[in-house]
XYZ file of C-alpha atoms in Angstrom:
706
model
C 200.069 -31.895 251.933
C 197.210 -29.530 252.583
C 195.372 -31.013 249.659
C 195.738 -34.515 251.216
C 194.143 -33.367 254.484
C 191.341 -31.596 252.631
C 190.700 -34.834 250.774
C 190.429 -36.656 254.147
C 188.242 -33.993 255.666
C 185.903 -33.648 252.560
C 183.599 -36.478 253.615
C 182.958 -35.038 257.005
C 182.167 -31.637 255.360
C 179.787 -33.322 252.877
C 177.914 -35.422 255.512
C 177.416 -32.250 257.621
C 175.932 -30.315 254.758
C 173.249 -33.115 254.113
C 172.565 -33.397 257.815
C 172.020 -29.612 258.208
C 169.649 -29.487 255.210
C 167.769 -32.562 256.368
C 167.214 -31.148 259.913
C 166.077 -27.854 258.292
C 163.522 -29.632 256.058
C 162.212 -31.726 259.038
C 161.698 -28.441 260.875
C 159.769 -27.146 257.812
C 157.596 -30.275 257.797
C 159.075 -31.531 254.608
C 159.513 -35.046 255.888
C 160.261 -36.771 252.522
C 162.879 -34.108 251.751
C 164.270 -34.546 255.205
C 164.503 -38.298 254.757
C 166.295 -37.916 251.442
C 168.997 -35.660 252.927
C 169.443 -37.577 256.158
C 169.870 -40.879 254.428
C 172.498 -39.253 252.232
C 174.262 -38.125 255.380
C 174.315 -41.634 256.925
C 175.514 -43.131 253.714
C 178.634 -40.951 254.106
C 179.020 -41.195 257.934
C 176.715 -43.642 259.757
C 178.273 -43.102 263.211
C 176.109 -41.036 265.556
C 177.972 -38.828 268.112
C 177.177 -36.173 270.642
C 180.411 -34.450 269.706
C 180.986 -34.808 265.949
C 183.668 -32.835 264.282
C 182.588 -30.948 261.067
C 185.218 -28.514 259.655
C 188.070 -29.498 262.022
C 187.066 -27.047 264.649
C 183.275 -27.203 265.195
C 181.651 -29.911 267.226
C 177.903 -30.671 266.818
C 175.311 -33.193 267.981
C 174.962 -35.638 265.089
C 171.749 -37.601 265.696
C 170.194 -38.512 262.273
C 168.444 -41.671 263.210
C 166.011 -40.047 265.767
C 164.988 -37.603 263.003
C 164.572 -40.391 260.509
C 162.487 -42.442 263.011
C 160.076 -39.608 263.648
C 159.785 -38.634 259.950
C 158.845 -42.176 258.877
C 156.449 -42.433 261.802
C 154.669 -39.258 260.749
C 154.413 -40.495 257.195
C 152.880 -43.797 258.442
C 155.982 -45.932 257.400
C 156.137 -48.043 260.507
C 158.676 -50.627 259.200
C 161.191 -47.923 258.248
C 160.557 -46.117 261.537
C 161.132 -49.390 263.459
C 164.397 -49.934 261.583
C 165.779 -46.523 262.367
C 164.521 -46.672 265.959
C 166.749 -49.735 266.393
C 169.617 -48.056 264.718
C 169.255 -44.895 266.987
C 169.688 -47.149 270.020
C 172.453 -49.207 268.429
C 174.437 -46.086 267.688
C 173.974 -44.722 271.228
C 171.738 -41.718 270.493
C 169.622 -42.726 273.497
C 172.422 -41.679 275.751
C 171.154 -38.143 275.384
C 168.337 -37.690 277.922
C 165.936 -35.787 275.582
C 166.410 -38.260 272.759
C 165.885 -41.195 275.148
C 162.458 -39.720 275.954
C 161.656 -39.199 272.352
C 162.566 -42.787 271.497
C 160.542 -44.189 274.358
C 157.429 -42.273 272.969
C 157.968 -43.607 269.492
C 158.203 -47.153 270.844
C 154.760 -46.701 272.276
C 153.317 -45.940 268.826
C 155.019 -48.815 267.058
C 153.557 -52.329 267.370
C 156.406 -54.632 268.244
C 157.413 -56.905 265.420
C 158.815 -60.320 265.983
C 162.206 -60.627 264.340
C 163.036 -64.208 263.331
C 166.251 -63.296 261.487
C 169.266 -64.887 263.218
C 171.649 -62.368 264.885
C 174.979 -62.163 263.011
C 178.101 -62.269 265.196
C 180.247 -59.384 264.233
C 182.699 -59.547 267.127
C 185.536 -60.779 264.980
C 185.170 -57.720 262.737
C 185.076 -55.387 265.736
C 188.193 -57.029 267.203
C 190.179 -56.347 263.956
C 188.878 -52.768 263.696
C 189.704 -52.056 267.359
C 193.366 -52.914 266.726
C 193.589 -50.932 263.476
C 193.546 -54.021 261.128
C 191.156 -52.468 258.585
C 192.381 -54.721 255.747
C 191.768 -57.868 257.729
C 188.289 -56.487 258.814
C 187.335 -55.801 255.184
C 188.407 -59.266 254.108
C 186.218 -60.894 256.881
C 183.346 -58.550 255.924
C 183.494 -59.574 252.285
C 183.413 -63.176 253.338
C 180.301 -62.775 255.511
C 178.566 -60.648 252.930
C 178.593 -63.636 250.501
C 176.140 -65.393 252.882
C 174.465 -62.212 254.153
C 174.413 -59.787 251.102
C 171.540 -57.632 252.527
C 172.808 -57.242 256.134
C 172.773 -53.599 257.038
C 175.235 -53.978 259.912
C 177.859 -55.580 257.579
C 177.230 -52.841 255.002
C 177.725 -50.157 257.573
C 180.747 -51.733 258.956
C 182.202 -52.179 255.416
C 181.764 -48.389 254.734
C 183.582 -47.448 257.851
C 186.362 -49.904 257.369
C 186.806 -48.729 253.792
C 186.819 -45.047 254.806
C 189.224 -45.816 257.758
C 191.609 -47.763 255.491
C 191.676 -44.922 252.948
C 192.263 -42.338 255.778
C 195.046 -44.373 257.267
C 196.747 -44.725 254.000
C 196.512 -41.022 253.259
C 197.822 -40.317 256.731
C 200.854 -42.576 256.127
C 201.511 -40.708 252.872
C 201.448 -37.500 254.769
C 203.878 -38.775 257.408
C 206.236 -39.796 254.554
C 206.136 -36.201 253.152
C 206.915 -34.783 256.615
C 209.843 -37.189 256.849
C 211.000 -36.096 253.429
C 211.114 -32.411 254.660
C 213.200 -33.553 257.649
C 215.647 -35.370 255.442
C 215.816 -32.398 253.025
C 216.545 -29.804 255.651
C 219.069 -32.080 257.443
C 220.814 -32.663 254.154
C 221.201 -28.834 253.646
C 222.545 -28.471 257.128
C 225.153 -31.250 256.717
C 226.198 -29.895 253.394
C 226.781 -26.363 254.785
C 228.751 -27.917 257.742
C 230.981 -29.829 255.432
C 231.731 -26.662 253.482
C 232.484 -24.945 256.797
C 229.547 -22.523 256.245
C 228.705 -22.727 259.956
C 226.189 -19.886 259.827
C 224.115 -21.611 257.180
C 224.493 -24.910 258.948
C 223.327 -23.242 262.202
C 220.320 -21.732 260.336
C 219.200 -25.156 258.956
C 219.823 -27.048 262.236
C 217.647 -24.466 263.935
C 214.813 -25.225 261.477
C 215.170 -28.905 262.225
C 215.002 -28.302 266.051
C 212.371 -25.607 266.032
C 210.058 -26.432 263.135
C 210.327 -30.140 262.582
C 211.606 -32.367 265.448
C 212.032 -30.642 268.822
C 215.293 -31.848 270.462
C 216.642 -33.592 267.394
C 219.877 -35.168 268.624
C 222.065 -34.147 265.662
C 220.654 -30.721 265.454
C 220.908 -30.012 269.158
C 224.517 -31.282 269.217
C 225.613 -28.773 266.490
C 223.545 -25.907 267.989
C 225.006 -26.474 271.479
C 228.582 -26.605 270.068
C 228.127 -23.499 267.871
C 226.407 -21.406 270.653
C 229.156 -22.382 273.115
C 231.789 -21.090 270.640
C 229.933 -17.893 270.311
C 229.678 -17.527 274.095
C 233.388 -18.100 274.448
C 234.494 -15.724 271.811
C 232.208 -12.819 272.686
C 233.162 -11.310 269.395
C 230.553 -8.699 268.629
C 231.485 -8.560 264.977
C 230.970 -12.364 264.609
C 227.578 -12.090 266.364
C 226.515 -9.263 264.060
C 227.716 -11.246 261.025
C 225.667 -14.294 262.202
C 222.519 -12.085 262.618
C 223.054 -10.631 259.171
C 223.627 -13.988 257.627
C 220.441 -15.522 259.196
C 218.340 -12.575 257.889
C 219.918 -13.283 254.433
C 219.213 -17.042 254.740
C 215.580 -16.318 255.771
C 215.094 -14.268 252.665
C 216.744 -16.856 250.352
C 214.661 -19.623 251.946
C 211.303 -17.933 252.221
C 209.499 -20.697 250.325
C 210.996 -23.304 252.541
C 209.961 -21.263 255.731
C 206.467 -20.918 254.388
C 206.194 -24.696 253.716
C 207.463 -25.502 257.117
C 204.969 -23.174 258.743
C 202.192 -24.776 256.634
C 203.480 -28.140 257.813
C 202.789 -27.117 261.439
C 199.152 -26.642 260.525
C 199.181 -29.900 258.730
C 200.328 -31.659 261.893
C 197.472 -30.089 263.871
C 194.970 -31.277 261.221
C 196.687 -34.681 261.263
C 196.112 -34.932 264.945
C 192.391 -34.160 264.513
C 192.087 -36.821 261.869
C 193.730 -39.428 263.979
C 191.439 -38.498 266.841
C 188.416 -38.842 264.605
C 189.494 -42.218 263.504
C 189.882 -43.322 267.128
C 186.330 -42.113 267.938
C 184.850 -43.904 265.035
C 186.769 -47.077 265.894
C 185.344 -47.047 269.437
C 181.886 -46.426 268.040
C 182.208 -49.352 265.569
C 182.587 -51.714 268.609
C 178.994 -50.893 269.549
C 177.709 -52.416 266.314
C 177.725 -55.885 267.827
C 174.128 -57.036 268.558
C 172.810 -56.707 272.049
C 173.716 -59.878 273.958
C 171.063 -61.584 276.083
C 172.802 -62.363 279.402
C 173.312 -66.116 279.982
C 174.773 -66.881 283.358
C 175.358 -70.475 284.548
C 177.018 -71.988 287.572
C 178.450 -75.467 288.092
C 178.516 -76.673 291.688
C 180.971 -79.317 293.023
C 180.759 -81.121 296.381
C 183.265 -83.654 297.769
C 183.730 -85.460 301.064
C 187.234 -86.037 302.401
C 188.964 -85.830 305.820
C 185.608 -86.234 307.568
C 184.302 -83.035 306.084
C 182.441 -81.683 302.998
C 184.162 -79.378 300.525
C 182.176 -77.107 298.294
C 183.310 -75.398 295.051
C 181.656 -73.639 292.134
C 182.446 -72.003 288.761
C 180.407 -69.115 287.428
C 180.284 -68.692 283.586
C 178.719 -65.784 281.767
C 178.574 -64.413 278.216
C 178.499 -60.855 279.570
C 180.719 -58.997 281.987
C 179.743 -59.401 285.676
C 179.820 -56.961 288.664
C 179.654 -59.087 291.799
C 178.330 -62.258 293.370
C 177.127 -63.127 296.873
C 176.356 -66.471 298.505
C 173.759 -67.410 301.091
C 173.496 -70.878 302.681
C 170.245 -71.762 304.366
C 169.144 -68.137 304.194
C 172.384 -66.863 305.904
C 174.716 -64.661 303.922
C 178.274 -66.141 303.939
C 180.271 -64.271 301.360
C 180.514 -61.638 298.615
C 183.010 -61.288 295.712
C 183.910 -58.543 293.377
C 183.731 -59.837 289.807
C 184.182 -56.528 287.863
C 185.471 -57.178 284.386
C 185.178 -60.909 284.710
C 183.026 -63.435 282.842
C 184.389 -66.560 284.500
C 184.834 -66.881 288.292
C 186.077 -69.764 290.353
C 184.689 -69.750 293.840
C 187.341 -70.509 296.515
C 187.017 -73.835 298.353
C 184.643 -73.708 301.312
C 184.138 -76.396 303.934
C 181.245 -77.433 306.106
C 183.188 -75.918 309.085
C 182.918 -72.455 307.576
C 179.358 -72.717 306.294
C 176.035 -72.907 308.235
C 175.195 -76.370 306.859
C 173.436 -79.240 308.655
C 173.020 -82.902 308.173
C 170.122 -83.454 305.755
C 168.902 -81.023 303.045
C 170.760 -77.716 302.502
C 170.107 -74.875 300.082
C 172.777 -72.664 298.509
C 171.660 -69.457 296.736
C 174.159 -67.497 294.561
C 173.141 -64.007 293.545
C 175.163 -62.792 290.472
C 174.838 -59.255 289.113
C 175.895 -58.477 285.600
C 177.131 -55.150 284.136
C 173.503 -54.225 283.247
C 172.715 -54.369 287.004
C 170.566 -57.434 286.335
C 170.684 -60.073 289.128
C 170.638 -63.802 288.399
C 169.866 -66.271 291.236
C 171.136 -69.755 290.980
C 170.068 -72.369 293.552
C 171.878 -75.502 294.561
C 170.150 -78.026 296.816
C 172.222 -80.817 298.342
C 171.743 -83.356 301.117
C 174.649 -83.963 303.561
C 175.079 -87.374 305.147
C 177.903 -87.857 307.591
C 179.068 -91.543 307.748
C 179.598 -93.356 311.043
C 183.084 -94.317 312.035
C 183.847 -97.483 310.024
C 187.533 -97.686 310.593
C 190.698 -96.273 309.035
C 190.345 -98.178 305.831
C 187.137 -96.477 304.941
C 188.727 -93.142 305.805
C 191.598 -93.826 303.556
C 189.317 -94.893 300.730
C 187.255 -91.777 301.020
C 190.326 -89.655 301.201
C 191.672 -91.214 297.963
C 188.243 -90.775 296.377
C 188.129 -87.136 297.456
C 191.513 -86.313 296.141
C 190.590 -88.047 292.844
C 187.397 -86.042 292.621
C 189.281 -82.738 293.284
C 191.740 -83.608 290.600
C 188.902 -84.405 288.215
C 187.151 -81.273 289.188
C 190.356 -79.189 288.600
C 190.682 -80.820 285.112
C 186.972 -80.139 284.281
C 187.375 -76.484 285.420
C 190.540 -76.063 283.385
C 188.953 -77.358 280.241
C 185.865 -75.284 280.783
C 188.056 -72.239 281.233
C 189.775 -73.059 277.978
C 186.482 -73.272 276.056
C 185.129 -70.207 277.710
C 188.179 -68.168 276.979
C 188.185 -69.344 273.301
C 184.516 -68.636 272.946
C 184.740 -65.193 274.464
C 187.694 -64.285 272.266
C 190.095 -63.774 275.179
C 192.889 -61.355 274.127
C 194.729 -59.865 277.157
C 197.421 -57.814 275.151
C 197.401 -54.075 275.167
C 198.715 -52.088 272.235
C 198.889 -48.244 272.330
C 197.285 -47.574 275.740
C 199.314 -47.618 278.968
C 199.403 -50.821 280.999
C 197.257 -50.235 284.025
C 196.952 -53.774 285.604
C 199.521 -55.539 287.609
C 199.018 -58.922 285.703
C 200.175 -57.365 282.449
C 203.125 -55.407 283.950
C 206.215 -57.306 282.689
C 209.897 -56.815 282.641
C 210.290 -53.831 285.136
C 209.670 -55.226 288.526
C 213.337 -55.179 289.499
C 213.443 -51.583 288.358
C 210.309 -50.727 290.227
C 211.846 -52.094 293.361
C 215.050 -50.165 292.879
C 213.032 -46.893 292.411
C 210.946 -47.604 295.555
C 214.176 -47.956 297.473
C 215.502 -44.655 296.095
C 212.485 -42.291 296.310
C 212.981 -41.467 300.083
C 215.420 -38.655 299.336
C 215.909 -38.457 295.538
C 214.067 -37.195 292.608
C 214.280 -39.358 289.470
C 214.334 -38.714 285.701
C 213.087 -41.610 283.560
C 214.413 -41.465 279.945
C 213.612 -43.543 277.095
C 212.551 -43.656 273.448
C 208.905 -43.319 272.399
C 206.646 -46.172 273.482
C 209.209 -47.854 275.614
C 206.865 -48.061 278.565
C 207.523 -44.775 280.455
C 203.819 -43.919 280.967
C 202.870 -47.484 282.046
C 205.813 -47.364 284.483
C 204.406 -44.098 286.058
C 200.962 -45.654 286.284
C 202.428 -48.719 288.182
C 204.232 -46.376 290.587
C 200.968 -44.455 291.165
C 199.230 -47.770 291.990
C 202.085 -49.220 294.132
C 203.263 -46.264 296.188
C 200.158 -45.966 298.545
C 200.673 -49.570 299.413
C 204.325 -49.320 300.450
C 204.959 -50.212 304.055
C 207.687 -47.773 305.207
C 208.759 -47.046 308.716
C 209.093 -43.344 308.191
C 207.037 -42.133 305.269
C 203.503 -42.289 303.867
C 203.826 -41.966 300.122
C 201.120 -39.973 298.291
C 201.551 -40.076 294.517
C 200.047 -37.480 292.168
C 200.048 -38.586 288.460
C 200.210 -35.571 286.108
C 200.269 -35.729 282.302
C 201.852 -32.437 280.988
C 201.080 -33.142 277.278
C 199.585 -29.956 275.737
C 199.916 -27.784 278.826
C 200.760 -24.188 277.997
C 203.499 -22.392 279.928
C 201.084 -19.676 281.118
C 198.838 -22.380 282.689
C 201.710 -24.552 284.033
C 201.466 -23.823 287.776
C 197.727 -23.632 287.761
C 197.632 -27.068 286.142
C 200.013 -28.589 288.606
C 197.994 -27.109 291.479
C 194.663 -28.362 290.055
C 196.025 -31.980 289.663
C 197.523 -32.054 293.144
C 194.280 -30.607 294.755
C 192.130 -33.034 292.926
C 194.210 -36.073 293.835
C 194.362 -35.102 297.551
C 190.526 -34.428 297.632
C 189.831 -37.902 296.370
C 191.855 -39.172 299.370
C 189.754 -37.153 301.840
C 191.920 -34.127 302.243
C 189.843 -30.987 301.835
C 191.717 -28.148 300.027
C 190.605 -24.894 298.645
C 189.789 -25.099 294.897
C 192.540 -23.928 292.541
C 192.231 -20.236 291.549
C 191.934 -19.216 287.936
C 195.430 -17.932 287.850
C 198.381 -19.452 289.857
C 202.001 -18.162 289.520
C 205.052 -19.919 290.990
C 204.767 -17.952 294.309
C 201.076 -18.816 294.896
C 201.725 -22.430 293.858
C 204.559 -22.730 296.452
C 202.236 -21.281 299.184
C 199.328 -23.597 298.408
C 201.735 -26.527 298.248
C 203.092 -25.694 301.713
C 199.439 -25.603 303.029
C 198.670 -28.921 301.524
C 201.832 -30.533 302.967
C 201.040 -29.042 306.368
C 197.542 -30.578 306.201
C 199.014 -34.017 305.332
C 201.413 -33.691 308.263
C 198.468 -33.026 310.599
C 196.310 -35.890 309.295
C 198.849 -38.642 308.759
C 200.613 -40.689 311.458
C 203.831 -40.973 309.449
C 205.793 -38.172 307.733
C 204.121 -37.444 304.338
C 206.098 -37.759 301.083
C 204.231 -36.174 298.099
C 205.529 -37.846 294.972
C 204.770 -35.863 291.748
C 204.793 -38.300 288.849
C 205.183 -36.031 285.775
C 204.623 -37.544 282.377
C 205.487 -35.924 278.999
C 207.856 -33.464 280.510
C 209.411 -32.735 277.115
C 206.958 -29.905 277.050
C 209.002 -28.066 279.663
C 211.817 -27.895 276.931
C 209.629 -25.265 275.319
C 209.247 -23.222 278.550
C 211.469 -20.341 279.425
C 214.443 -20.863 281.774
C 212.684 -18.723 284.265
C 209.714 -21.098 284.570
C 212.035 -24.102 284.943
C 214.015 -22.201 287.645
C 210.816 -21.360 289.466
C 209.734 -24.966 289.524
C 213.202 -26.015 290.566
C 213.115 -23.559 293.503
C 209.861 -25.181 294.814
C 211.998 -28.297 295.542
C 214.288 -26.114 297.553
C 211.708 -24.642 299.952
C 211.510 -25.586 303.620
C 208.956 -28.266 302.899
C 211.130 -29.949 300.240
C 211.855 -32.909 302.535
C 208.233 -33.887 301.945
C 208.296 -33.586 298.202
C 210.014 -35.555 295.424
C 209.457 -35.886 291.758
C 209.588 -38.639 289.114
C 209.775 -37.170 285.634
C 209.465 -39.055 282.394
C 210.135 -37.895 278.835
C 212.075 -38.438 275.625
C 214.271 -35.368 274.969
C 215.225 -34.468 278.496
C 218.549 -36.168 279.154
C 221.191 -34.239 277.170
C 219.395 -30.798 277.536
C 218.996 -31.040 281.318
C 222.389 -32.493 282.085
C 224.229 -29.330 280.890
C 225.715 -27.158 283.709
C 223.642 -24.175 282.708
C 220.296 -26.030 283.200
C 218.204 -25.281 286.296
C 218.001 -29.122 286.627
C 221.688 -29.747 286.588
C 222.596 -32.555 289.112
C 219.012 -32.500 290.437
C 217.949 -35.982 289.286
C 218.988 -39.533 289.529
C 218.705 -40.695 285.981
C 216.959 -43.979 285.103
C 217.170 -45.311 281.465
C 214.286 -47.399 280.217
C 215.524 -49.826 277.494
C 214.117 -52.637 275.546
C 213.414 -56.044 277.279
C 216.086 -58.653 277.499
C 215.471 -61.986 276.011
C 213.946 -63.558 279.142
C 211.684 -60.546 279.875
C 210.469 -60.413 276.161
C 209.663 -64.222 276.176
C 207.620 -63.837 279.345
C 205.705 -60.921 277.850
C 204.862 -63.131 274.772
C 203.868 -66.289 276.259
C 202.689 -65.673 279.925
C 199.502 -63.538 279.292
C 197.863 -66.401 277.295
C 199.331 -69.369 279.016
C 196.856 -72.259 279.265
C 194.602 -70.699 276.591
C 196.753 -70.209 273.480
C 200.326 -71.344 272.753
C 203.232 -70.215 270.605
C 205.633 -72.614 268.918
C 209.333 -71.853 269.905
C 210.195 -70.659 266.361
C 207.289 -68.185 266.409
C 208.530 -66.686 269.671
C 212.088 -66.447 268.199
C 210.646 -64.625 265.211
C 208.629 -62.229 267.396
C 211.749 -61.386 269.429
C 213.786 -60.831 266.275
C 211.149 -58.596 264.661
C 210.425 -56.444 267.784
C 214.056 -56.278 269.220
C 212.530 -56.541 272.654
C 210.456 -53.371 272.358
C 207.323 -53.964 274.670
C 205.004 -51.864 272.547
C 205.876 -53.773 269.368
C 205.585 -57.109 271.237
C 202.150 -56.179 272.487
C 201.119 -54.934 269.088
C 202.045 -57.948 267.153
C 200.631 -60.309 269.749
C 197.240 -58.679 269.939
C 197.089 -59.018 266.201
C 198.241 -62.634 266.360
C 195.543 -63.650 268.772
C 192.854 -61.874 266.686
C 194.158 -63.696 263.569
C 194.098 -67.253 265.042
C 190.671 -66.674 266.499
C 189.458 -65.811 262.998
C 190.797 -69.209 261.693
C 189.647 -71.119 264.834
C 193.015 -72.163 266.159
C 194.773 -71.945 269.519
C 198.448 -72.447 268.434
C 200.425 -69.570 266.979
C 203.040 -70.712 264.355
C 205.866 -69.055 262.515
C 203.751 -68.522 259.384
C 201.121 -66.738 261.526
C 203.752 -64.230 262.718
C 204.984 -63.504 259.110
C 201.379 -63.056 257.999
C 200.543 -60.556 260.724
C 203.813 -58.787 260.407
C 203.223 -58.025 256.702
C 199.903 -56.440 257.631
C 201.330 -54.138 260.340
C 204.901 -53.666 259.058
C 204.334 -50.006 258.615
C 203.992 -49.600 262.464
C 207.376 -51.232 262.882
C 208.926 -48.869 260.279
C 207.335 -45.854 261.956
C 208.621 -47.064 265.369
C 212.132 -47.245 263.856
C 211.787 -43.749 262.398
C 210.627 -42.396 265.797
C 213.774 -43.894 267.515
C 216.073 -42.397 264.939
C 214.383 -38.925 265.233
C 213.597 -38.823 268.907
C 215.852 -40.895 271.092
C 217.600 -38.785 273.650
């Protein structure tokens, strides 16, 4: 297993050695030697980074292209310098202030060269890479390389995709090895239990729970039953025998213990490798050529009911920030367009706008994500007809309605074309859902919780990737908007993953202080060390400040994610946190906790949290909820055949993460083949490519469900 990880890390180690030697030779003014070593480094790892991991622990600035640019410039090789200058910008080295100044100086020395080579659109490749479909990306790259064999961007993307594919396969093999260890130790534990060798079974189940899968249901069940029996008997001889037997088992299984300890290090290295893959995948997205903004606007004017109606649609090939409208030099409106490329202006009438009979001028100012403003002008003449009777009014009304219907149809068709051209793909796989429009299947449960939070703390349980984090994010967004007669709800979202027990109360204090500061409540900064007592004192001050500043009674809602980490904390720490909720200010404090292995452990009578929570179980979507999640996000743009939806529901079993995962890949697939309808054979094709994710999800459920 260690060898496997060393194989994965080897390339990073080798690239760093070439880079280090290249920089040293550059500093020694051996520019040809520097170029030789730096080009070897980028052949292995072409991705620049301000925080590149070397030996698994060290982070360095990896900026090879700025060195290559300067070296070629000094040697008088302007073409090569120009090429590496473009790559330095393409890979984001100019985000560093010092490097940006250097590159600006280099540009001054280089005579601009007109590039007549057509820009290659690599967005399809980047879409596949961003969802982890490296095989599909490689297939598309090979197809494009037949027509563009010398394209450097394609060559770079191919090296990354090949390395990423190999690493992902190696990681899958490593995961299989870890699962084999789990199965092996469980098998020994079950065999010992069948033979009534309870001490040996206890030893092996402890290994499963402590070394392999914390909170494993089968292991925890046996351990709880066995320890309860010991507590009831209070037989000192039996306890002494158990301790002696465990010492003997540790000696007999020394090799196994050593392997499991090594496995712990393997998992840490595994996490680093996965993190590196994520960073490289994000960097790969930046390989797409710079897009020249192209912003257009279509204006529509109709006359009906004795008034003029105005409408417009903005279309852009880049993300927009905002738009504002002025009519006859008077500002009349502004709209937030963040994240949008298409915007449909709401209907406006001549009663709302400063228009006049005769010539009028509309100016729309549209700002894109690069802070570039595009002004679009629409000049139109307004003529108000004389009263020619009811018949004319009816005819005009009919004409106006017809025009509006035609306009709606034109806009709808344009939206379809724009969405297809811009590779519209709304599904989210892996990250929590942060927007209301993609929050499906839990609205009834959300309403139930909002009605319960006044006087109750809640525990949200569920298997991995069932939507607990997304649910907490939605609560965090909705709670400040709740109109309640008594309370003002102030949510604080806290992710406990990776928090050490020694830092626990300081971390809670820091997150609460930071959230309240963002809402305008000035609190003293969190001290370096915070114990339970100081945490309670500072929390009391914060709540008193809220009571002074708010008109209604404050209700501070702690939204605690990944609380499984608290299973590793001492009972004393858990009891100290529990006591915070029993203080005099407790009427202003509730918690919503979410995790995987919390249910059975915390429901025991000996737990500090016994009978403290109302428990909420997050389960898979029912048939109706799942169908909405599949079809609604792309309604009007793409479509699914009924058999394809049935197949998706059967494969995913209503698990929202798996539904999003297969749908994001399905949309990427049909875009690559220029179709808008998803069929049953598309589902089968994509499922075969990502089947390992479904298998891993099933394994996670078997190991980790509470």
